[in-house]
Short mmCIF file of C-alpha atoms in Angstrom, two decimals:
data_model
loop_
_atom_site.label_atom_id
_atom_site.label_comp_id
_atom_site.label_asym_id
_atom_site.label_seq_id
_atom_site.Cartn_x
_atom_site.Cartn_y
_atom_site.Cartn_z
CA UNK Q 10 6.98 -22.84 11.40
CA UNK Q 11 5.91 -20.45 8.55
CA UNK Q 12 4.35 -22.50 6.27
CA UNK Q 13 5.26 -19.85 2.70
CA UNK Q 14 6.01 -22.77 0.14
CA UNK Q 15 3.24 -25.06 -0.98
CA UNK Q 16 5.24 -27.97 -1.27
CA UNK Q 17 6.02 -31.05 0.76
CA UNK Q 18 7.78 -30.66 3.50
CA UNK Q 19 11.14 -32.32 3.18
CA UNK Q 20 12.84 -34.20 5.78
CA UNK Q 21 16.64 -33.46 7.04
CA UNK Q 22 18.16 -36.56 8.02
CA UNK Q 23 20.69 -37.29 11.09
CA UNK Q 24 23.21 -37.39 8.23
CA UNK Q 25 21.74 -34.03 6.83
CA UNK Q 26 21.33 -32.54 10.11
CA UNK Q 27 25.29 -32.83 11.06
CA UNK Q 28 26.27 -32.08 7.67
CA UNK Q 29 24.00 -28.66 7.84
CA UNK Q 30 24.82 -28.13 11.54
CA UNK Q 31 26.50 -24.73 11.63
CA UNK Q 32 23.58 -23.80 8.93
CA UNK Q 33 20.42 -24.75 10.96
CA UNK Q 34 22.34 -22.93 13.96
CA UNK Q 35 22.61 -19.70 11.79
CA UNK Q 36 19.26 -19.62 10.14
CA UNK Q 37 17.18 -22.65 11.85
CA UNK Q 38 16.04 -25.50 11.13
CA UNK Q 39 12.77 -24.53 9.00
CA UNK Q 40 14.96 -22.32 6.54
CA UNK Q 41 17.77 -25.10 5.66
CA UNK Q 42 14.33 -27.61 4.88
CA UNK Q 43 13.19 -24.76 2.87
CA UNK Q 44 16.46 -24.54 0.86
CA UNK Q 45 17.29 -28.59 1.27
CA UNK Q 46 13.54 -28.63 -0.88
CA UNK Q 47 14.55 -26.35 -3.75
CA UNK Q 48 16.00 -26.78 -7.05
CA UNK Q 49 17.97 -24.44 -8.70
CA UNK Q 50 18.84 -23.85 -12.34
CA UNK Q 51 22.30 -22.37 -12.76
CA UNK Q 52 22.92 -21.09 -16.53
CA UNK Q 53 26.88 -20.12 -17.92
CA UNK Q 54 29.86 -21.60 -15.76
CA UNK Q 55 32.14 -18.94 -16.25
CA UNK Q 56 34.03 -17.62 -13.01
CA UNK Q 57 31.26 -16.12 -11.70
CA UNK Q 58 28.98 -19.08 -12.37
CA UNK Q 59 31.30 -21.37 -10.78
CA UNK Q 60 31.55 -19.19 -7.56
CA UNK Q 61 27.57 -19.34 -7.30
CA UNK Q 62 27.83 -23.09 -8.06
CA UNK Q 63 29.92 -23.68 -5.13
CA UNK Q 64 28.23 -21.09 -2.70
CA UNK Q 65 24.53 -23.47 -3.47
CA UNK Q 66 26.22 -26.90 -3.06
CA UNK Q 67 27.29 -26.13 -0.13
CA UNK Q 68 24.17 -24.63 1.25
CA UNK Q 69 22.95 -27.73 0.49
CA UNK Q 70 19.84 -26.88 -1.95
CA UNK Q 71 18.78 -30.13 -3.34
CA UNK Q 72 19.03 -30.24 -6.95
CA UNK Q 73 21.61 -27.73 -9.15
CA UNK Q 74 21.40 -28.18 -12.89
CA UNK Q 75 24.63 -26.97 -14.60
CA UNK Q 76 23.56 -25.43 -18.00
CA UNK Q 77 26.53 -24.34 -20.71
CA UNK Q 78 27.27 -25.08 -24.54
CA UNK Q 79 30.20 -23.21 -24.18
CA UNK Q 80 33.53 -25.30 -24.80
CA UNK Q 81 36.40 -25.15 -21.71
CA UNK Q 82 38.82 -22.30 -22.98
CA UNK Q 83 42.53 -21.52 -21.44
CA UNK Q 84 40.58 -18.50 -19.99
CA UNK Q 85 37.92 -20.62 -18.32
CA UNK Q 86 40.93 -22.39 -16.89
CA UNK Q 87 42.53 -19.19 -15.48
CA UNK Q 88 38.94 -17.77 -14.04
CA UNK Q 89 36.95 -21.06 -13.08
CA UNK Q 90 37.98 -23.46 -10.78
CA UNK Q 91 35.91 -26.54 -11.44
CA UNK Q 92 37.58 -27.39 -14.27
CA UNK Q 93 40.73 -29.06 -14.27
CA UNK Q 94 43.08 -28.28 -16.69
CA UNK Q 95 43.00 -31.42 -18.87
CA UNK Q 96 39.50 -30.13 -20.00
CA UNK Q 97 40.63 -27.87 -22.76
CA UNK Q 98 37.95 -28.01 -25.35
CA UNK Q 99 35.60 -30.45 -23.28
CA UNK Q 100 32.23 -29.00 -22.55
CA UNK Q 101 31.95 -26.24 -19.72
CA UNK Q 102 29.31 -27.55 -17.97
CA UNK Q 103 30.11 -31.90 -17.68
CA UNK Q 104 34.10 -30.73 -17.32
CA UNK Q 105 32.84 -28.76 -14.42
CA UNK Q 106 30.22 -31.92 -12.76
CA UNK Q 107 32.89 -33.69 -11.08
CA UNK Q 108 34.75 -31.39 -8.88
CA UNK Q 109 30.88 -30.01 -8.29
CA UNK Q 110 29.49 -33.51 -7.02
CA UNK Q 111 32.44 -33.92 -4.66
CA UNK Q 112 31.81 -30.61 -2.55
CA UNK Q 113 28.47 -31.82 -1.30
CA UNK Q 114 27.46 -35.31 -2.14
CA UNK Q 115 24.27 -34.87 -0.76
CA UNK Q 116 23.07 -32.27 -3.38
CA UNK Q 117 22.18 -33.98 -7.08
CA UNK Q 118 24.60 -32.07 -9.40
CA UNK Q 119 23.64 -32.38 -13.47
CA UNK Q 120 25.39 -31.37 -16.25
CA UNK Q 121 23.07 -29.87 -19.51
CA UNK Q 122 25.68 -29.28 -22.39
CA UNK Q 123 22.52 -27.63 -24.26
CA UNK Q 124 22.35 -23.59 -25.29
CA UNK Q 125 19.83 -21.93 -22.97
CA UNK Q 126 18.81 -19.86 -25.88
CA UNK Q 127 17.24 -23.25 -26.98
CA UNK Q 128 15.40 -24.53 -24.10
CA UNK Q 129 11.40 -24.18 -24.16
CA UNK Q 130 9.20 -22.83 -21.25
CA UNK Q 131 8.55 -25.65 -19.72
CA UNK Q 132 12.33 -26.59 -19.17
CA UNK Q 133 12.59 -23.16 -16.66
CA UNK Q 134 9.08 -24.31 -15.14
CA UNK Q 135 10.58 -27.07 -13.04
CA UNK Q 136 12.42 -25.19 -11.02
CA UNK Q 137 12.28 -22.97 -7.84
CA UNK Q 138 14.43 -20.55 -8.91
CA UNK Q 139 16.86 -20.01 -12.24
CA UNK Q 140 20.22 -18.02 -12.05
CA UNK Q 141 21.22 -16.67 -15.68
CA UNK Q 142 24.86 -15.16 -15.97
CA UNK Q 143 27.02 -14.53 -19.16
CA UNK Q 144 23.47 -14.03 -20.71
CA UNK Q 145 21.95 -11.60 -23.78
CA UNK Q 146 19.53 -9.06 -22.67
CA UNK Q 147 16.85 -10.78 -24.18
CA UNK Q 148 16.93 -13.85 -22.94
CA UNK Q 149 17.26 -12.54 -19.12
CA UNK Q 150 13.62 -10.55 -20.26
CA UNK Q 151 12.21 -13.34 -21.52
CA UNK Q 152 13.06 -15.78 -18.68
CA UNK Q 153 12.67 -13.23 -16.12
CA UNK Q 154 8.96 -12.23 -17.31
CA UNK Q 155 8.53 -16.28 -17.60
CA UNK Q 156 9.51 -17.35 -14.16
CA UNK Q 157 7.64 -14.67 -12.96
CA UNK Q 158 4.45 -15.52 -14.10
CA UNK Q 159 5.07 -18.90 -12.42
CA UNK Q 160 6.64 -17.60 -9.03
CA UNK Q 161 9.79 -18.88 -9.91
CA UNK Q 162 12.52 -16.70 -8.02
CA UNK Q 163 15.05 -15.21 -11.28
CA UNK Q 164 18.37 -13.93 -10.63
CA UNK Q 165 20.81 -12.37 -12.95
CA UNK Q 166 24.56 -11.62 -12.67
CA UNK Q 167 27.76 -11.30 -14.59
CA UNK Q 168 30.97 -9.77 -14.17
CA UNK Q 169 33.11 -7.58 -16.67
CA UNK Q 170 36.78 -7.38 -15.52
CA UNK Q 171 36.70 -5.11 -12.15
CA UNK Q 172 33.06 -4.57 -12.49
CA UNK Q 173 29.98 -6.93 -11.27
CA UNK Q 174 26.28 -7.05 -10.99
CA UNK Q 175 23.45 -9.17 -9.96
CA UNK Q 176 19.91 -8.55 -10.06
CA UNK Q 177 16.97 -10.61 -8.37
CA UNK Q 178 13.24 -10.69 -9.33
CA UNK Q 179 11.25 -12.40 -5.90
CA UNK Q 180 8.03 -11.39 -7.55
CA UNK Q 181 5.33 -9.07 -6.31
CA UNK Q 182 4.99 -10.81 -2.92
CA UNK Q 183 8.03 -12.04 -1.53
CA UNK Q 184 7.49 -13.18 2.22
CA UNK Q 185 10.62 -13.82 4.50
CA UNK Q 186 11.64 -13.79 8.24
CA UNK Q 187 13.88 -11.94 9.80
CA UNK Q 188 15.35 -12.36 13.94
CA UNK Q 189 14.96 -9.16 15.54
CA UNK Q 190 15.83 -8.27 19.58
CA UNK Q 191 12.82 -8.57 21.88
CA UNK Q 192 11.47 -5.66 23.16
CA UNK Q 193 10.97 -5.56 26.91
CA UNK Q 194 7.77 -3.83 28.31
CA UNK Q 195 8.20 -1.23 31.80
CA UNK Q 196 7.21 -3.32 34.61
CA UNK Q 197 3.40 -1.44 36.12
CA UNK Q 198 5.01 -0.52 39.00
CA UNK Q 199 8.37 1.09 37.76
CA UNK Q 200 9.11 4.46 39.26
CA UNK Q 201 12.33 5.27 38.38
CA UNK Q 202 10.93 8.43 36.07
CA UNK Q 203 10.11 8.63 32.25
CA UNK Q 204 13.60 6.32 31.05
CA UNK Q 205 12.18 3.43 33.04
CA UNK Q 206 9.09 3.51 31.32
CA UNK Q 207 10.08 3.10 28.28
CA UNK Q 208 10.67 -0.58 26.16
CA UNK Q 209 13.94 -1.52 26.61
CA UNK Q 210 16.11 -3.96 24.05
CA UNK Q 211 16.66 -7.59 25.39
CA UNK Q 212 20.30 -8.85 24.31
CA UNK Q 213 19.27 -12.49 25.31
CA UNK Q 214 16.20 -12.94 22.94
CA UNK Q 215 15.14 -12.56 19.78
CA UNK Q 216 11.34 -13.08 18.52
CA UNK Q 217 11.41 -13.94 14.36
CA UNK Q 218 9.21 -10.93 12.44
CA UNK Q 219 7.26 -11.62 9.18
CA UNK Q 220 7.47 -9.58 6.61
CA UNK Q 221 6.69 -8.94 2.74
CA UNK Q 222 9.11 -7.43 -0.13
CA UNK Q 223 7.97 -6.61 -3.92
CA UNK Q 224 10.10 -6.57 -6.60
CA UNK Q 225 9.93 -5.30 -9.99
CA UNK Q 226 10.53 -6.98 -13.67
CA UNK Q 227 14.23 -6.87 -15.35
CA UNK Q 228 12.29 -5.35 -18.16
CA UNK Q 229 11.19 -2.44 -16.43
CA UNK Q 230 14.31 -1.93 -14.36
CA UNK Q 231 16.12 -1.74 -17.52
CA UNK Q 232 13.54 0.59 -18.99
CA UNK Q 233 13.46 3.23 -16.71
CA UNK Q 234 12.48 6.90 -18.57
CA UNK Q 235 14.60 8.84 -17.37
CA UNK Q 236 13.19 12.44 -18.71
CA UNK Q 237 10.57 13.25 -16.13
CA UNK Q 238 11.31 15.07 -13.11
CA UNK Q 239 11.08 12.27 -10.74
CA UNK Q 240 13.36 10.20 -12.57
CA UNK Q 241 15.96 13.18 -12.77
CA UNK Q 242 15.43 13.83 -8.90
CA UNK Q 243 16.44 10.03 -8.63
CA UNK Q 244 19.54 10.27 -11.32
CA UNK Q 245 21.72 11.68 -8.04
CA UNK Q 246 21.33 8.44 -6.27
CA UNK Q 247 21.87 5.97 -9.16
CA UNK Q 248 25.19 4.26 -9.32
CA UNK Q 249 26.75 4.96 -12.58
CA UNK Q 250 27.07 1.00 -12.70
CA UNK Q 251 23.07 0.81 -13.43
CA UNK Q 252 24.48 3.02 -17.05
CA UNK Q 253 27.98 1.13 -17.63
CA UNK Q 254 25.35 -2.29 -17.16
CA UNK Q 255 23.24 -1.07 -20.12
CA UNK Q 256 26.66 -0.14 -22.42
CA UNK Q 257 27.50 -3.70 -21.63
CA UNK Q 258 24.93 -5.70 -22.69
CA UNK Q 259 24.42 -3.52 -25.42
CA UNK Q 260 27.92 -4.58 -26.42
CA UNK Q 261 26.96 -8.55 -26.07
CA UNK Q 262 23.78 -7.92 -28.35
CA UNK Q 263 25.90 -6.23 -30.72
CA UNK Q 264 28.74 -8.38 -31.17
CA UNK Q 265 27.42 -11.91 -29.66
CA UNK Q 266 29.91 -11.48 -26.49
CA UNK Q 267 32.04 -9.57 -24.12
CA UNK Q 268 34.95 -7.37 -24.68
CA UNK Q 269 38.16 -9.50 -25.50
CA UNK Q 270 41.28 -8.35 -24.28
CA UNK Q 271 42.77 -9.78 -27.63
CA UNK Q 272 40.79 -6.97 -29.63
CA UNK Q 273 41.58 -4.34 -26.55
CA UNK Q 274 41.91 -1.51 -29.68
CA UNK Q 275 38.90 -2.25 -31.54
CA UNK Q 276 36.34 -2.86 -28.95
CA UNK Q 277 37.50 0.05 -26.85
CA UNK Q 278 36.58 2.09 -29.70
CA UNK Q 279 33.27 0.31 -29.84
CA UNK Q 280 32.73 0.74 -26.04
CA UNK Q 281 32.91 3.74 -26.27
CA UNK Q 282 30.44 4.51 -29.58
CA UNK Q 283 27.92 2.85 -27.61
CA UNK Q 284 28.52 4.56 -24.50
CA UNK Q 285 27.60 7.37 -26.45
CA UNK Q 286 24.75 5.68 -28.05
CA UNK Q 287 22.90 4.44 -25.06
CA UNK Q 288 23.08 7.71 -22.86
CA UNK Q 289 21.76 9.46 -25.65
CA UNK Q 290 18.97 7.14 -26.19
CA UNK Q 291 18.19 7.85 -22.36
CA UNK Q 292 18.12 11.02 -22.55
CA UNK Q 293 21.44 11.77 -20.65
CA UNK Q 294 24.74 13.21 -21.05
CA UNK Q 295 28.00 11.01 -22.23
CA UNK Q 296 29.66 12.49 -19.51
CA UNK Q 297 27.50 10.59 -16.69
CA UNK Q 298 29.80 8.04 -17.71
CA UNK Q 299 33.72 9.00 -18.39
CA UNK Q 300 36.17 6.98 -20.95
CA UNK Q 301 38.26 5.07 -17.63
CA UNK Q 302 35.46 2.75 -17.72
CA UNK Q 303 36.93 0.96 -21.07
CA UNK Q 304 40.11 -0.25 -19.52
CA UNK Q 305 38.37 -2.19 -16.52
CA UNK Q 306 35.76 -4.16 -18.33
CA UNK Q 307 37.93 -6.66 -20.16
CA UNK Q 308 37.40 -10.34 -19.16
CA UNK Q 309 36.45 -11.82 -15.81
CA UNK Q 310 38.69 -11.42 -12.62
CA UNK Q 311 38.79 -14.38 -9.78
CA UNK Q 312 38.90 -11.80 -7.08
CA UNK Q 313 36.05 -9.98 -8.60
CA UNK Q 314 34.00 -13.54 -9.38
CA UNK Q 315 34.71 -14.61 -5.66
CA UNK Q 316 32.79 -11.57 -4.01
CA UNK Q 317 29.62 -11.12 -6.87
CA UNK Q 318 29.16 -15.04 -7.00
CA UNK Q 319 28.89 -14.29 -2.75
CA UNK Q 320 26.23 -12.21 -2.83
CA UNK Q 321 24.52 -13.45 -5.80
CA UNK Q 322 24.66 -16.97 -4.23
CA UNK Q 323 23.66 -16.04 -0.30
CA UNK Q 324 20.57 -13.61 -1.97
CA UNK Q 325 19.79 -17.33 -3.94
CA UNK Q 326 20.10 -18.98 -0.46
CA UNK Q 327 18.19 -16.05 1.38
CA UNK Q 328 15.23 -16.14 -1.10
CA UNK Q 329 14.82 -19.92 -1.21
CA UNK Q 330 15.14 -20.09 2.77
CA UNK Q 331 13.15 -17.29 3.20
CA UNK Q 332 14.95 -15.96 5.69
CA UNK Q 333 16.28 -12.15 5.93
CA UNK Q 334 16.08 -9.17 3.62
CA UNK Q 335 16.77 -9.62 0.25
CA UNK Q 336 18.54 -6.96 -1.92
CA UNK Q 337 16.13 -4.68 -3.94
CA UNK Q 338 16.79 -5.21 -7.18
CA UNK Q 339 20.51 -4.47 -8.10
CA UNK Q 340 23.60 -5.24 -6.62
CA UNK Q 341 26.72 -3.36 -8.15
CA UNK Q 342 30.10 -4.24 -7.19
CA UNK Q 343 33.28 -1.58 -8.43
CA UNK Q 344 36.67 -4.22 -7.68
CA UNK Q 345 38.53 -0.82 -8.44
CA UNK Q 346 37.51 0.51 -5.08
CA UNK Q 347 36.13 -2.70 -3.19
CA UNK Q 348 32.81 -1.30 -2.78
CA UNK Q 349 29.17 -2.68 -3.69
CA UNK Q 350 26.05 -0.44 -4.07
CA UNK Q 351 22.71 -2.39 -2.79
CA UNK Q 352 18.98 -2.11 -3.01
CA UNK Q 353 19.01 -0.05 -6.39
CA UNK Q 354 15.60 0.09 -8.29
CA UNK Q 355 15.54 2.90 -10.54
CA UNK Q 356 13.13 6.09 -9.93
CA UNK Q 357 10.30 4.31 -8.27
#
């Protein structure tokens, strides 16, 4: 066993055991008590935050605190599908508890109706990692340069009509596993010339290699100066996503939420005043980012919840299992073309 968390080690139970089967068959058994040990904070149940919701129960972490103040809306009907329908103007988070609980009995699923804009320190400080979506800017710094100071994992996601993000913070020193194919050494006495000599893949085994990933601050991902020659070297390589992210929660600072399709004229317009705004500010030309952006950014899209709240909830699993390579730090997701870009982190 790798012994990376200083914690108790928890016990999987027959119960647990069957329950996790296919799990502790995929990853082993050491990862699932790793993850069956953790606690997770999961802020905004939105589509996308009931998509990550799901993905954790069932990996079978053991705690998942549901965090909202947001009332159920016809739209959080349409795009989240732990509430039932009867839970028009109930809160987001307790309408959502009960169809939660019954995916995976064995994880303890609470409700916390409170604003996460409210919550002290110490409230992130009990957890082993904290997943903010449908968040300002602000508060994703703050919590972000929080948790990190107490090696608390931070992830970040939301998704804007076709378009999705996450982003994950491991800390400086993130150690994980990963199964790689044993290598098979040339017997002494092989002499069938220099292709026998040489180490040859084993299909049949695997050996499990240690290894160490650092990860930056949302701060200074976000922050990037873009005006020095390295940075403009790296501009060629960075997903226009990483610039439609900042006009986005730009927009959310500015007007205390996302684009609503029921003011389509008015915050196009805006859109696209801060488009302008924030590329200038960095230093870059509006045209790095064209006007077609504005008419795919307008609420949140099942489809488009279903494959961000994936990722974002198997890089949660992955981190807290510590098992396999975790994305580095972004994770953009286009629903116009069904593509994701991975492992962006700015002009480093």
């Amino acid at each position: 066993m790798i012994d990376m968390i200083d914690k108790e080690d928890p016990v999987i139970s027959e119960e647990e055991a069957a329950q996790y089967d296919r799990q502790i068959r995929l990853w082993g058994l050491d990862a699932q008590k790793r993850l069956r040990g953790s606690r997770v904070l999961l802020a905004g149940l939105g589509g996308l935050g009931a998509e990550v919701a799901k993905n954790l129960i069932l990996a079978g972490v053991k705690g998942l605190t549901l965090l909202d103040h947001e009332q159920v809306s016809e739209e959080s009907c349409r795009a989240q599908f732990l509430v039932p329908v009867s839970a028009r103007g109930q809160n987001r988070a307790q309408a959502s508890l009960e169809r939660a609980q019954n995916l995976n009995p064995m994880v303890e699923v609470h409700a916390d109706p409170g604003r996460v804009e409210d919550k002290p320190d110490d409230f992130f400080l009990q957890f082993d990692a904290v997943c903010l979506t449908g968040c300002s800017r602000d508060l994703m710094v703050r919590v972000d340069l929080l948790c990190s100071q107490h090696n608390i994992k931070v992830f970040c996601g939301d998704v804007y009509g076709f378009y999705g993000y996450m982003f994950c913070n491991l800390g400086p020193e993130h150690n994980y596993v990963e199964e790689k194919p044993k290598m098979m050494k040339p017997s002494a006495d092989s002499t069938d010339g220099p292709e026998a000599k040489r180490a040859k893949i084993d299909p049949n085994e695997t050996i499990m290699v240690k290894k160490t990933a650092s990860f930056c601050s949302l701060k200074a991902a976000l922050e990037v100066d873009w005006t020095g020659e390295k940075a403009r070297t790296a501009l060629k390589r960075t997903p226009v996503d990483y610039f439609l992210l900042h006009v986005l929660l730009k927009f959310r600072t500015d007007k205390g939420r996302d684009p609503d399709p029921k003011s389509f004229t008015e915050d196009s317009l805006l859109l696209r005043q801060i488009r302008d705004d924030v590329l200038e500010a960095l230093a870059l030309s509006s045209d790095l980012l064209n006007d077609d952006f504005i008419s795919f950014c307008f609420s949140e899209i099942s489809p488009v919840c279903a494959v961000v709240g994936g990722v974002l909830g198997q890089e949660v699993v992955k981190a807290l299992s510590q098992r396999d390579a975790p994305h580095r730090n972004f994770f953009f997701f286009d629903g116009r073309k069904g593509n994701g870009v991975v492992d962006f982190f700015g002009p480093n």
